[in-house]
PDB file of C-alpha atoms in Angstrom:
ATOM      1  CA  MET A   1     -87.579 114.775  31.278  1.00  0.00           C
ATOM      2  CA  LYS A   2     -87.861 111.370  29.626  1.00  0.00           C
ATOM      3  CA  LYS A   3     -84.889 112.133  27.337  1.00  0.00           C
ATOM      4  CA  LEU A   4     -82.794 113.224  30.346  1.00  0.00           C
ATOM      5  CA  PHE A   5     -83.620 109.976  32.169  1.00  0.00           C
ATOM      6  CA  ILE A   6     -82.616 107.899  29.104  1.00  0.00           C
ATOM      7  CA  LEU A   7     -79.382 109.897  28.751  1.00  0.00           C
ATOM      8  CA  ILE A   8     -78.475 109.348  32.438  1.00  0.00           C
ATOM      9  CA  LEU A   9     -79.330 105.630  32.171  1.00  0.00           C
ATOM     10  CA  ALA A  10     -77.113 105.295  29.077  1.00  0.00           C
ATOM     11  CA  ALA A  11     -74.249 107.090  30.853  1.00  0.00           C
ATOM     12  CA  VAL A  12     -74.523 104.801  33.904  1.00  0.00           C
ATOM     13  CA  CYS A  13     -74.572 101.699  31.679  1.00  0.00           C
ATOM     14  CA  SER A  14     -71.481 102.861  29.786  1.00  0.00           C
ATOM     15  CA  LEU A  15     -69.657 103.566  33.053  1.00  0.00           C
ATOM     16  CA  SER A  16     -70.367 100.078  34.337  1.00  0.00           C
ATOM     17  CA  THR A  17     -69.052  98.637  31.055  1.00  0.00           C
ATOM     18  CA  VAL A  18     -65.850 100.670  31.335  1.00  0.00           C
ATOM     19  CA  ASN A  19     -65.505  99.616  34.964  1.00  0.00           C
ATOM     20  CA  ALA A  20     -65.887  95.928  34.025  1.00  0.00           C
ATOM     21  CA  GLN A  21     -63.097  96.271  31.439  1.00  0.00           C
ATOM     22  CA  THR A  22     -60.689  97.837  33.951  1.00  0.00           C
ATOM     23  CA  LYS A  23     -61.123  95.034  36.519  1.00  0.00           C
ATOM     24  CA  GLY A  24     -58.350  93.119  34.793  1.00  0.00           C
ATOM     25  CA  ASP A  25     -56.783  89.769  35.323  1.00  0.00           C
ATOM     26  CA  MET A  26     -53.514  89.542  37.233  1.00  0.00           C
ATOM     27  CA  ALA A  27     -50.579  87.163  36.897  1.00  0.00           C
ATOM     28  CA  ALA A  28     -47.056  86.811  38.281  1.00  0.00           C
ATOM     29  CA  GLY A  29     -44.197  84.943  36.715  1.00  0.00           C
ATOM     30  CA  ILE A  30     -40.535  84.314  36.021  1.00  0.00           C
ATOM     31  CA  ASN A  31     -38.261  84.997  33.024  1.00  0.00           C
ATOM     32  CA  PHE A  32     -35.105  83.417  31.692  1.00  0.00           C
ATOM     33  CA  GLY A  33     -33.322  85.173  28.889  1.00  0.00           C
ATOM     34  CA  MET A  34     -30.262  85.999  26.880  1.00  0.00           C
ATOM     35  CA  GLY A  35     -29.067  89.491  26.109  1.00  0.00           C
ATOM     36  CA  PHE A  36     -26.849  89.775  23.057  1.00  0.00           C
ATOM     37  CA  GLY A  37     -25.473  92.282  20.615  1.00  0.00           C
ATOM     38  CA  TYR A  38     -23.774  94.598  23.104  1.00  0.00           C
ATOM     39  CA  ASP A  39     -21.636  96.279  20.461  1.00  0.00           C
ATOM     40  CA  GLU A  40     -20.104  98.597  23.044  1.00  0.00           C
ATOM     41  CA  ILE A  41     -18.691  95.634  25.053  1.00  0.00           C
ATOM     42  CA  THR A  42     -16.278  93.151  23.537  1.00  0.00           C
ATOM     43  CA  TYR A  43     -14.231  90.453  25.211  1.00  0.00           C
ATOM     44  CA  ASP A  44     -11.277  88.997  23.319  1.00  0.00           C
ATOM     45  CA  GLY A  45     -12.697  90.554  20.156  1.00  0.00           C
ATOM     46  CA  GLU A  46     -16.090  88.834  20.524  1.00  0.00           C
ATOM     47  CA  SER A  47     -19.452  90.438  21.197  1.00  0.00           C
ATOM     48  CA  PHE A  48     -20.708  90.227  24.784  1.00  0.00           C
ATOM     49  CA  ASN A  49     -23.696  87.961  25.554  1.00  0.00           C
ATOM     50  CA  ASN A  50     -25.290  87.545  28.966  1.00  0.00           C
ATOM     51  CA  ILE A  51     -27.885  85.265  30.653  1.00  0.00           C
ATOM     52  CA  SER A  52     -30.711  86.865  32.649  1.00  0.00           C
ATOM     53  CA  ILE A  53     -33.240  85.751  35.248  1.00  0.00           C
ATOM     54  CA  GLY A  54     -36.198  87.830  36.335  1.00  0.00           C
ATOM     55  CA  ALA A  55     -39.673  88.278  37.735  1.00  0.00           C
ATOM     56  CA  LYS A  56     -42.759  89.988  36.325  1.00  0.00           C
ATOM     57  CA  PHE A  57     -46.275  91.024  37.298  1.00  0.00           C
ATOM     58  CA  GLN A  58     -49.065  91.437  34.746  1.00  0.00           C
ATOM     59  CA  TYR A  59     -52.254  93.456  35.111  1.00  0.00           C
ATOM     60  CA  ASN A  60     -54.904  93.683  32.390  1.00  0.00           C
ATOM     61  CA  VAL A  61     -56.046  97.297  32.341  1.00  0.00           C
ATOM     62  CA  LEU A  62     -58.530  96.525  29.550  1.00  0.00           C
ATOM     63  CA  ASP A  63     -59.446  93.355  27.714  1.00  0.00           C
ATOM     64  CA  LYS A  64     -56.646  93.835  25.189  1.00  0.00           C
ATOM     65  CA  LEU A  65     -54.241  96.117  27.092  1.00  0.00           C
ATOM     66  CA  ARG A  66     -51.893  94.742  29.738  1.00  0.00           C
ATOM     67  CA  LEU A  67     -49.233  96.455  31.851  1.00  0.00           C
ATOM     68  CA  GLU A  68     -46.211  94.455  32.964  1.00  0.00           C
ATOM     69  CA  PRO A  69     -43.625  95.722  35.453  1.00  0.00           C
ATOM     70  CA  SER A  70     -40.589  93.424  35.460  1.00  0.00           C
ATOM     71  CA  PHE A  71     -37.135  93.103  36.990  1.00  0.00           C
ATOM     72  CA  ASN A  72     -34.284  91.203  35.300  1.00  0.00           C
ATOM     73  CA  TYR A  73     -30.798  90.491  36.597  1.00  0.00           C
ATOM     74  CA  TYR A  74     -28.095  89.655  34.071  1.00  0.00           C
ATOM     75  CA  LEU A  75     -25.628  87.234  35.654  1.00  0.00           C
ATOM     76  CA  GLU A  76     -22.046  88.381  36.039  1.00  0.00           C
ATOM     77  CA  LYS A  77     -19.850  87.545  33.085  1.00  0.00           C
ATOM     78  CA  ASP A  78     -16.348  88.826  32.428  1.00  0.00           C
ATOM     79  CA  HIS A  79     -16.628  91.015  35.575  1.00  0.00           C
ATOM     80  CA  ILE A  80     -19.795  92.726  34.304  1.00  0.00           C
ATOM     81  CA  SER A  81     -23.330  92.332  35.695  1.00  0.00           C
ATOM     82  CA  MET A  82     -26.461  94.249  34.713  1.00  0.00           C
ATOM     83  CA  TRP A  83     -30.069  94.741  35.776  1.00  0.00           C
ATOM     84  CA  ASP A  84     -33.200  96.364  34.425  1.00  0.00           C
ATOM     85  CA  PHE A  85     -36.545  97.466  35.850  1.00  0.00           C
ATOM     86  CA  MET A  86     -39.053  98.092  33.073  1.00  0.00           C
ATOM     87  CA  VAL A  87     -42.783  98.766  32.779  1.00  0.00           C
ATOM     88  CA  ASN A  88     -44.113  97.481  29.466  1.00  0.00           C
ATOM     89  CA  ALA A  89     -47.486  97.800  27.779  1.00  0.00           C
ATOM     90  CA  HIS A  90     -48.746  94.812  25.770  1.00  0.00           C
ATOM     91  CA  TYR A  91     -51.583  95.046  23.247  1.00  0.00           C
ATOM     92  CA  LEU A  92     -53.036  91.513  23.084  1.00  0.00           C
ATOM     93  CA  PHE A  93     -54.227  89.824  19.882  1.00  0.00           C
ATOM     94  CA  PRO A  94     -55.968  86.556  20.830  1.00  0.00           C
ATOM     95  CA  ALA A  95     -55.810  83.561  18.489  1.00  0.00           C
ATOM     96  CA  LEU A  96     -56.660  79.850  18.494  1.00  0.00           C
ATOM     97  CA  ASP A  97     -59.670  79.950  20.798  1.00  0.00           C
ATOM     98  CA  ASN A  98     -57.936  82.421  23.197  1.00  0.00           C
ATOM     99  CA  LYS A  99     -55.210  79.855  24.055  1.00  0.00           C
ATOM    100  CA  VAL A 100     -52.562  81.810  22.134  1.00  0.00           C
ATOM    101  CA  LYS A 101     -51.973  85.557  22.369  1.00  0.00           C
ATOM    102  CA  PHE A 102     -49.577  87.649  20.300  1.00  0.00           C
ATOM    103  CA  TYR A 103     -48.589  91.160  21.360  1.00  0.00           C
ATOM    104  CA  PRO A 104     -46.386  94.080  20.457  1.00  0.00           C
ATOM    105  CA  LEU A 105     -44.760  95.697  23.478  1.00  0.00           C
ATOM    106  CA  ALA A 106     -43.198  99.009  24.410  1.00  0.00           C
ATOM    107  CA  GLY A 107     -41.882 100.229  27.725  1.00  0.00           C
ATOM    108  CA  ILE A 108     -39.809 102.565  29.827  1.00  0.00           C
ATOM    109  CA  GLY A 109     -37.619 101.978  32.847  1.00  0.00           C
ATOM    110  CA  MET A 110     -34.119 101.926  34.339  1.00  0.00           C
ATOM    111  CA  TYR A 111     -31.052  99.946  33.289  1.00  0.00           C
ATOM    112  CA  GLY A 112     -27.944  99.486  35.394  1.00  0.00           C
ATOM    113  CA  THR A 113     -24.466  98.015  35.021  1.00  0.00           C
ATOM    114  CA  LYS A 114     -21.773  97.045  37.506  1.00  0.00           C
ATOM    115  CA  VAL A 115     -18.148  96.326  36.697  1.00  0.00           C
ATOM    116  CA  SER A 116     -16.078  94.551  39.360  1.00  0.00           C
ATOM    117  CA  TYR A 117     -12.462  93.581  38.898  1.00  0.00           C
ATOM    118  CA  GLY A 118     -10.094  92.848  41.766  1.00  0.00           C
ATOM    119  CA  GLY A 119     -10.728  95.524  44.373  1.00  0.00           C
ATOM    120  CA  PHE A 120     -12.218  97.947  41.831  1.00  0.00           C
ATOM    121  CA  SER A 121     -15.994  98.349  41.465  1.00  0.00           C
ATOM    122  CA  SER A 122     -18.002 100.819  39.411  1.00  0.00           C
ATOM    123  CA  SER A 123     -21.735 101.043  38.755  1.00  0.00           C
ATOM    124  CA  ASP A 124     -23.942 103.176  36.557  1.00  0.00           C
ATOM    125  CA  SER A 125     -27.653 103.415  35.742  1.00  0.00           C
ATOM    126  CA  ASP A 126     -29.690 105.225  33.113  1.00  0.00           C
ATOM    127  CA  PHE A 127     -33.203 105.493  31.695  1.00  0.00           C
ATOM    128  CA  ALA A 128     -34.111 102.898  29.088  1.00  0.00           C
ATOM    129  CA  LEU A 129     -36.768 102.282  26.457  1.00  0.00           C
ATOM    130  CA  ASP A 130     -37.665  98.954  24.926  1.00  0.00           C
ATOM    131  CA  PHE A 131     -39.892  97.679  22.152  1.00  0.00           C
ATOM    132  CA  GLY A 132     -40.570  94.306  20.596  1.00  0.00           C
ATOM    133  CA  GLY A 133     -43.118  91.536  20.546  1.00  0.00           C
ATOM    134  CA  GLY A 134     -44.116  88.307  22.164  1.00  0.00           C
ATOM    135  CA  ALA A 135     -46.453  85.350  22.249  1.00  0.00           C
ATOM    136  CA  GLU A 136     -47.929  83.302  25.065  1.00  0.00           C
ATOM    137  CA  TYR A 137     -49.729  79.981  25.238  1.00  0.00           C
ATOM    138  CA  LYS A 138     -52.279  79.196  27.952  1.00  0.00           C
ATOM    139  CA  LEU A 139     -51.502  75.693  29.291  1.00  0.00           C
ATOM    140  CA  THR A 140     -54.268  75.751  31.925  1.00  0.00           C
ATOM    141  CA  ASP A 141     -56.658  78.377  33.290  1.00  0.00           C
ATOM    142  CA  GLN A 142     -53.871  79.620  35.594  1.00  0.00           C
ATOM    143  CA  ILE A 143     -50.559  78.756  33.869  1.00  0.00           C
ATOM    144  CA  SER A 144     -49.208  80.309  30.660  1.00  0.00           C
ATOM    145  CA  VAL A 145     -45.824  80.052  28.947  1.00  0.00           C
ATOM    146  CA  GLY A 146     -44.398  82.546  26.510  1.00  0.00           C
ATOM    147  CA  ALA A 147     -41.498  84.079  24.628  1.00  0.00           C
ATOM    148  CA  GLU A 148     -40.486  87.675  23.877  1.00  0.00           C
ATOM    149  CA  LEU A 149     -37.971  89.394  21.683  1.00  0.00           C
ATOM    150  CA  LYS A 150     -37.255  93.014  22.565  1.00  0.00           C
ATOM    151  CA  TYR A 151     -34.717  95.684  21.808  1.00  0.00           C
ATOM    152  CA  TYR A 152     -33.447  97.902  24.623  1.00  0.00           C
ATOM    153  CA  ILE A 153     -32.471 101.482  23.851  1.00  0.00           C
ATOM    154  CA  VAL A 154     -29.969 102.465  26.544  1.00  0.00           C
ATOM    155  CA  PRO A 155     -27.202 105.070  26.204  1.00  0.00           C
ATOM    156  CA  ASP A 156     -23.983 103.184  25.343  1.00  0.00           C
ATOM    157  CA  MET A 157     -25.653  99.777  26.012  1.00  0.00           C
ATOM    158  CA  SER A 158     -28.435  99.234  23.421  1.00  0.00           C
ATOM    159  CA  HIS A 159     -28.989  95.541  22.733  1.00  0.00           C
ATOM    160  CA  LEU A 160     -31.411  92.761  21.832  1.00  0.00           C
ATOM    161  CA  CYS A 161     -32.861  90.348  24.404  1.00  0.00           C
ATOM    162  CA  PHE A 162     -34.756  87.071  24.039  1.00  0.00           C
ATOM    163  CA  ASN A 163     -36.838  85.860  27.026  1.00  0.00           C
ATOM    164  CA  ILE A 164     -38.866  82.767  27.799  1.00  0.00           C
ATOM    165  CA  GLY A 165     -41.073  82.585  30.847  1.00  0.00           C
ATOM    166  CA  ALA A 166     -44.096  81.302  32.670  1.00  0.00           C
ATOM    167  CA  THR A 167     -46.880  83.070  34.551  1.00  0.00           C
ATOM    168  CA  TYR A 168     -49.463  82.042  37.109  1.00  0.00           C
ATOM    169  CA  ALA A 169     -52.818  83.864  36.970  1.00  0.00           C
ATOM    170  CA  PHE A 170     -54.677  84.579  40.189  1.00  0.00           C
TER     171      PHE A 170
END
């Protein structure tokens, strides 16, 4: 009976520890970026590059694991605009007294394009994968800034993207 009581007590303690790790921090933020290396799109013989703006939400599932849904809109250039909605997982490696964090990332989502020229308009969307890495620096208890480099795998539109951004923790 004593062993059963100790076993139940240990199980309850481990559950409360797991529960404490899943009550993660949350943050919301903005992104500014540049997509480049669209080999499938050329304009006057040059590779297509595009500026993006976006929003993101971060939720720490565990101490070192964070999920980040994000939406980015690539501004229209040469009659082409694009968007993506991705959900990324970040595995956090803290450094420098927890002010700096480095992380690899991988995600899945949707990627869309729209071509408009004169009265003609065409749009398309497809599933996408991305992978890469990033770093963030904690300016204050609530505000962090960071940068990411990630590669999107999209049918007929795979490319590299560099983002900078800021988040506010609440």
